[in-house]
XYZ file of C-alpha atoms in Angstrom:
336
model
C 66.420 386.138 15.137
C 69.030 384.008 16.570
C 72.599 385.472 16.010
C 73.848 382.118 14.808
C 70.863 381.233 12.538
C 72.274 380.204 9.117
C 70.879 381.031 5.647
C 71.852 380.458 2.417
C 72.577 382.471 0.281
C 69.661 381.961 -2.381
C 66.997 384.032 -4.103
C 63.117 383.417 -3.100
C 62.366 381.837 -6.670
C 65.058 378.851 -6.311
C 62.346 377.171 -3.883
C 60.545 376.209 -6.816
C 63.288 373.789 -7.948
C 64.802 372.951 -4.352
C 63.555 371.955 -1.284
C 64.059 374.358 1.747
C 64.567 372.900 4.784
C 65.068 374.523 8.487
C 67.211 372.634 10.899
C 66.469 373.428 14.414
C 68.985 372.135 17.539
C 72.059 371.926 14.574
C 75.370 371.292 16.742
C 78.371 372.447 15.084
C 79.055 369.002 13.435
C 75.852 368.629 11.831
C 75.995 372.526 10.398
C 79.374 371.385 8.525
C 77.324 367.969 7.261
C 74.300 370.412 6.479
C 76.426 372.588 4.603
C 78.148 369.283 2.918
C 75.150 367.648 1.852
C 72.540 369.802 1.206
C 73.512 371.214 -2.176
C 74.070 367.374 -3.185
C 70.612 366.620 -2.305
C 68.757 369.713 -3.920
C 67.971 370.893 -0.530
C 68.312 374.834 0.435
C 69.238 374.363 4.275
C 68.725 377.368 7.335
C 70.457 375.746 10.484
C 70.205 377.026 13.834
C 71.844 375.598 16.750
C 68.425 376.642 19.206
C 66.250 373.694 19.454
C 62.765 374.210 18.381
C 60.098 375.929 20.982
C 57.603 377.825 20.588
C 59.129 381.263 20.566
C 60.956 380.455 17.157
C 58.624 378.179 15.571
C 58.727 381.335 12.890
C 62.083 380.633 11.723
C 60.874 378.239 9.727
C 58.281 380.804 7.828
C 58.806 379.955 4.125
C 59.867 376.129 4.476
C 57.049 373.177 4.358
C 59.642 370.701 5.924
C 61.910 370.818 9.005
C 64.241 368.973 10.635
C 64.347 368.935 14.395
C 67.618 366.894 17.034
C 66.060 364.147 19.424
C 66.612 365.514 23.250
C 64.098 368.664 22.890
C 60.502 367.504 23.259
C 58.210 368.679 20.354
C 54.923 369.822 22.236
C 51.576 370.884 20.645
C 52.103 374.002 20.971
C 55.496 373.892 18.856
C 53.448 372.011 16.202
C 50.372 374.352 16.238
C 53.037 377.022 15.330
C 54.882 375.178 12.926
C 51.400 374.651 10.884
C 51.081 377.771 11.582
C 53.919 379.483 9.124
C 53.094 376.830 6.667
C 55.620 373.770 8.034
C 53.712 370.341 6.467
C 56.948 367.585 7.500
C 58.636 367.226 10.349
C 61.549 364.883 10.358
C 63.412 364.528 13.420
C 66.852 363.037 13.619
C 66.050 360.070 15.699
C 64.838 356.582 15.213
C 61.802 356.952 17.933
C 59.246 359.407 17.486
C 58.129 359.418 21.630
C 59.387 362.705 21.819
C 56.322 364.259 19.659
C 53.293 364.964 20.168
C 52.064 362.848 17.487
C 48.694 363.458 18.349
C 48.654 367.329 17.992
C 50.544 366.657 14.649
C 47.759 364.664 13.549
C 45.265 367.366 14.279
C 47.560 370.133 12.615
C 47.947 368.115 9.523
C 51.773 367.872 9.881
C 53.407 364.757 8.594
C 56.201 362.888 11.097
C 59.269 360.709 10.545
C 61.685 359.144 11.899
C 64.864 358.099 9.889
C 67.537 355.206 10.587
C 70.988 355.343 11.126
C 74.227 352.936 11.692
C 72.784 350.062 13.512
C 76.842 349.690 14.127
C 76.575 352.928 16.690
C 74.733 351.858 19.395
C 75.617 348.265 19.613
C 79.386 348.979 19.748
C 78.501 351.069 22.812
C 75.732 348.799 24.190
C 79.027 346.044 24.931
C 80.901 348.361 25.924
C 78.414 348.998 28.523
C 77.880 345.318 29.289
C 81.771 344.736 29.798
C 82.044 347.797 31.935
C 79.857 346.702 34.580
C 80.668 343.061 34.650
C 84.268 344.100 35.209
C 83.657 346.628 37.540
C 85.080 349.885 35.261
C 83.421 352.816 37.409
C 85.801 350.900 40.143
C 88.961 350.800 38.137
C 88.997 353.663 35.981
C 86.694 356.343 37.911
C 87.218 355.263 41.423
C 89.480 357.677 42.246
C 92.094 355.553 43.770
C 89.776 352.977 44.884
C 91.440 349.454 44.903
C 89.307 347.714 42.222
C 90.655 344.388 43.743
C 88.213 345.092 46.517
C 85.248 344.843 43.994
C 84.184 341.209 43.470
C 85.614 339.669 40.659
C 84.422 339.962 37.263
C 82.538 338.039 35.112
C 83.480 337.209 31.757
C 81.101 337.566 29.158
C 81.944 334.000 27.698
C 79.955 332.101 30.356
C 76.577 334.013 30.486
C 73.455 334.447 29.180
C 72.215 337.553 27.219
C 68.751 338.256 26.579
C 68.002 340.796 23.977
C 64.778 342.494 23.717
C 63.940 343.783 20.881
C 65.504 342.666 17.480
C 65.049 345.441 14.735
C 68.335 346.870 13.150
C 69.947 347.548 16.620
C 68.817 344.374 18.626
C 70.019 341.967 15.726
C 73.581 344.468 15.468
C 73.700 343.560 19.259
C 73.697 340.059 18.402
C 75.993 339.870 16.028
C 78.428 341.288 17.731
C 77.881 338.603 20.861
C 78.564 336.254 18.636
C 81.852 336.640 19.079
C 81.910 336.035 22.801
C 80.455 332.715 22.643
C 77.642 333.733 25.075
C 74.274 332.187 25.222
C 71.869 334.577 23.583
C 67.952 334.855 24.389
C 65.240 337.415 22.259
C 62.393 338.742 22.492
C 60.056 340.543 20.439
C 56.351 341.514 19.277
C 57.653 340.438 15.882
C 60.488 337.797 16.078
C 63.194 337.771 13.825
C 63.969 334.175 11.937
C 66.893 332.522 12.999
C 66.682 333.164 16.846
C 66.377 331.827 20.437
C 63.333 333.534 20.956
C 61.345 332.937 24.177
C 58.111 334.868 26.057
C 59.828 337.707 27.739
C 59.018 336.882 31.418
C 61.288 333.551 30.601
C 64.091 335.857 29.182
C 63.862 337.745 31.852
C 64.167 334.849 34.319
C 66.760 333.078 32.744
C 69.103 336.012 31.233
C 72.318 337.076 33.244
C 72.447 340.562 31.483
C 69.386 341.798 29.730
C 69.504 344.694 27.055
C 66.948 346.795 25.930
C 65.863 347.542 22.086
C 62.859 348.782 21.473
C 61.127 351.553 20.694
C 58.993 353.830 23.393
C 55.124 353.826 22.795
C 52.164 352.949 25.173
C 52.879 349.601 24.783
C 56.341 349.546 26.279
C 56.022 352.387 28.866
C 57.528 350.911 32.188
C 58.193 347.520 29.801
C 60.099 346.637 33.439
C 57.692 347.212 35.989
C 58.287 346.235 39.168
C 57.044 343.106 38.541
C 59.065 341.930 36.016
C 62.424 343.529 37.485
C 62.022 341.286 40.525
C 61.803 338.413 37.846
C 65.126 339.205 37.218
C 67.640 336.323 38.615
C 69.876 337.349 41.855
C 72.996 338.668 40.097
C 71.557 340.172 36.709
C 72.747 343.573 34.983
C 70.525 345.501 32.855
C 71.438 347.805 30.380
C 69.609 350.191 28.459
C 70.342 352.485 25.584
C 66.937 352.287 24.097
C 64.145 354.638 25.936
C 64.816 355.788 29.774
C 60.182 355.211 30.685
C 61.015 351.437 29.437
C 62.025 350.955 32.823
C 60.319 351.763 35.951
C 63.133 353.493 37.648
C 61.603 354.144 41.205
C 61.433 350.081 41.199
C 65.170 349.293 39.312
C 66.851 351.852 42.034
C 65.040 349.363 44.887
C 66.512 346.779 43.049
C 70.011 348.258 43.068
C 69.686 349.448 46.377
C 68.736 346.078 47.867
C 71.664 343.880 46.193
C 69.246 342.310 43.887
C 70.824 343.047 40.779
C 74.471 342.576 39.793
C 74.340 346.235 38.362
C 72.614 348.407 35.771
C 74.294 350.359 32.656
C 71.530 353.291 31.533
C 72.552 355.745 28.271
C 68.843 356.875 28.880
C 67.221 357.762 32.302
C 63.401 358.598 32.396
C 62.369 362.525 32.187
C 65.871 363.194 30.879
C 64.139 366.068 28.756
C 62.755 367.266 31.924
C 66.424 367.722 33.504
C 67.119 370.910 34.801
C 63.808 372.016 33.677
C 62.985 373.853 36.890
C 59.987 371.309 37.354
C 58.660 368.889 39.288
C 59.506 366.453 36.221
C 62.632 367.296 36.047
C 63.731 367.390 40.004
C 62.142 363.937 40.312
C 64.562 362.912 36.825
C 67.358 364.571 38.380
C 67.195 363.180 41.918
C 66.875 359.341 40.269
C 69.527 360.150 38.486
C 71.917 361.170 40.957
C 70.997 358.346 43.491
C 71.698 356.179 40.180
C 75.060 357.616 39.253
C 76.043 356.983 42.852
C 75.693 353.185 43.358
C 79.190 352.019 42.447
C 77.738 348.836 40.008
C 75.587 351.577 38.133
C 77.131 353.602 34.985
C 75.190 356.437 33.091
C 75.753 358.189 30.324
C 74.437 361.821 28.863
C 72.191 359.886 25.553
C 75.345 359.369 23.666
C 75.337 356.079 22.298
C 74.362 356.870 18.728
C 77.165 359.644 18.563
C 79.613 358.827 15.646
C 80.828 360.390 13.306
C 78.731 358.012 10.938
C 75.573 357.777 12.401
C 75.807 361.741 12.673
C 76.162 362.088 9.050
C 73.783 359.618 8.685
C 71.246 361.081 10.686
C 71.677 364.237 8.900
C 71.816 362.694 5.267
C 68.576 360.750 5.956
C 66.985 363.265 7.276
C 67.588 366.356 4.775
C 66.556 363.040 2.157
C 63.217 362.428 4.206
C 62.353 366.097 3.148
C 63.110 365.785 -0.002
C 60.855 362.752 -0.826
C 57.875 364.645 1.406
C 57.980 367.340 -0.993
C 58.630 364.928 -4.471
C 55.202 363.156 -2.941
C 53.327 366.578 -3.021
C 54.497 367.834 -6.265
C 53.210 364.331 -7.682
C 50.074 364.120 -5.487
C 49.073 367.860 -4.431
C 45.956 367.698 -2.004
């Protein structure tokens, strides 16, 4: 048993009027929101800061739901061993559910969900991206005493043309907030929100002097930029990402980079970046793109952060402990 696993401090029979809940991959901050929330919500909480695997599946012996962080990759074999001790939910703390083998969950009858958070958390940090590489920020504040006036001048965002793709909660947060810039603004989507420039997205991606991504991961969008479509991209463009690292096929964005194609590239998600450091062929491919990335002075990427705040953590937390709680009020008023 982990030496930081956390129980409360409850008697078996108080399951039958509370809903127990294990939370694997808990960092510090989320144990104190755990702690917080949890006796609000009617929910009898065991944290543990190790992410889920397969060697402590167990922990979670006596609890139908858990809740699991969004870096560690839920494999079959996690799930198989979840069903096994009796685990019926899974909620993980993330919007995207690309991380889990969905499939195997299926199979093991074990119910998934994602859960939403501040919209407000990944926007603010998506322009923040966007203005650091159009005014050349690795230069001025990271280069080490590197005379940004030797970088060509900056762009402001005023006089350029955004394309957004994807407009759910963070996509149409994005927007908002360009409003304020007075830039053009393009969008695409599967399912187009009312109210917007919306266009096919080879056009966006043609006509679009940064391009942001905001949609979700699936077999649909894997490699969403291929090569093809990045070399649609006009001379000049930057693309930033703080969606899903496989939307873009980074063999073919690098190429880009590498060539002077591109005016630059802002990533808060690379591809494999559960693989890093895994010892694996994965995860030495993910860490050599990476570092050929992180080197190209117009390129700036960032550890999977952008949905870190204070109130999309609590958030995250508060939605998911909730998401267990209404699995369990479902099977109390429809039991199988």
């Amino acid at each position: 048993m982990p030496a930081d696993l956390r129980r409360p401090d409850r008697r078996p029979e108080d399951a039958a009027v509370t809903t127990a809940v294990t939370v694997f991959g808990c960092a510090p901050e989320e144990v104190a929101l755990v702690e917080q929330l949890a006796p609000r919500l009617g929910v009898v909480a065991t944290t543990t800061s190790s992410p889920l695997s397969e060697a402590n599946a167990g922990l979670a012996r006596g609890t139908r739901c858990v809740s699991v962080n969004h870096k560690t990759p839920v494999t079959g074999a996690m799930i198989e061993g979840l069903g096994r001790v009796g685990v019926r939910f899974v909620s993980t703390r993330s919007i995207g559910l690309d991380h889990v083998d969905l499939h195997a969950a299926e199979r093991a009858g074990v119910r998934v969900e994602g859960i939403a958070y501040s919209p407000g958390s990944v926007a603010d940090y998506t322009l923040m991206l966007t203005l650091m590489v159009l005014r050349h920020a690795k230069a001025a504040v990271c280069g080490a005493g590197r005379d940004p006036t030797h970088e060509p001048p900056g762009r402001e965002l005023g006089d350029l043309t955004v394309g957004v793709v994807g407009t759910g909660r963070i996509g149409l947060a994005v927007i908002e907030r360009l409003r304020g810039f007075g830039c053009r603004v393009l969008t695409h989507d599967l399912r187009p929100a009312d109210g917007h420039a919306h266009v096919p997205l080879d056009d966006l991606l043609r006509r679009s002097d940064v391009v942001t991504l905001h949609v979700p991961l699936m077999d649909a969008t894997h490699h969403l930029l291929d090569r093809r479509r990045i070399a649609l991209l006009r001379p000049g463009a930057v693309l930033v990402n703080t969606g899903r690292g496989a939307l873009v096929d980074t063999a073919a964005l690098l190429a880009a980079l590498v060539a002077g194609r591109l005016g630059g590239a802002a990533l808060d998600v690379v591809e494999d970046e559960a693989e890093d450091g895994a010892g694996d062929k994965a995860g030495d491919k993910a860490g050599e793109r990476l570092r050929r990335l992180d080197a190209l002075p117009n390129v700036l990427v960032t550890p999977h952060t952008a949905y870190r705040t204070d109130r999309a953590v609590r958030d995250m937390v508060q939605n998911s402990l909730r998401a267990c709680v209404s699995f369990e009020r479902r099977a109390v008023a429809c039991p199988t």
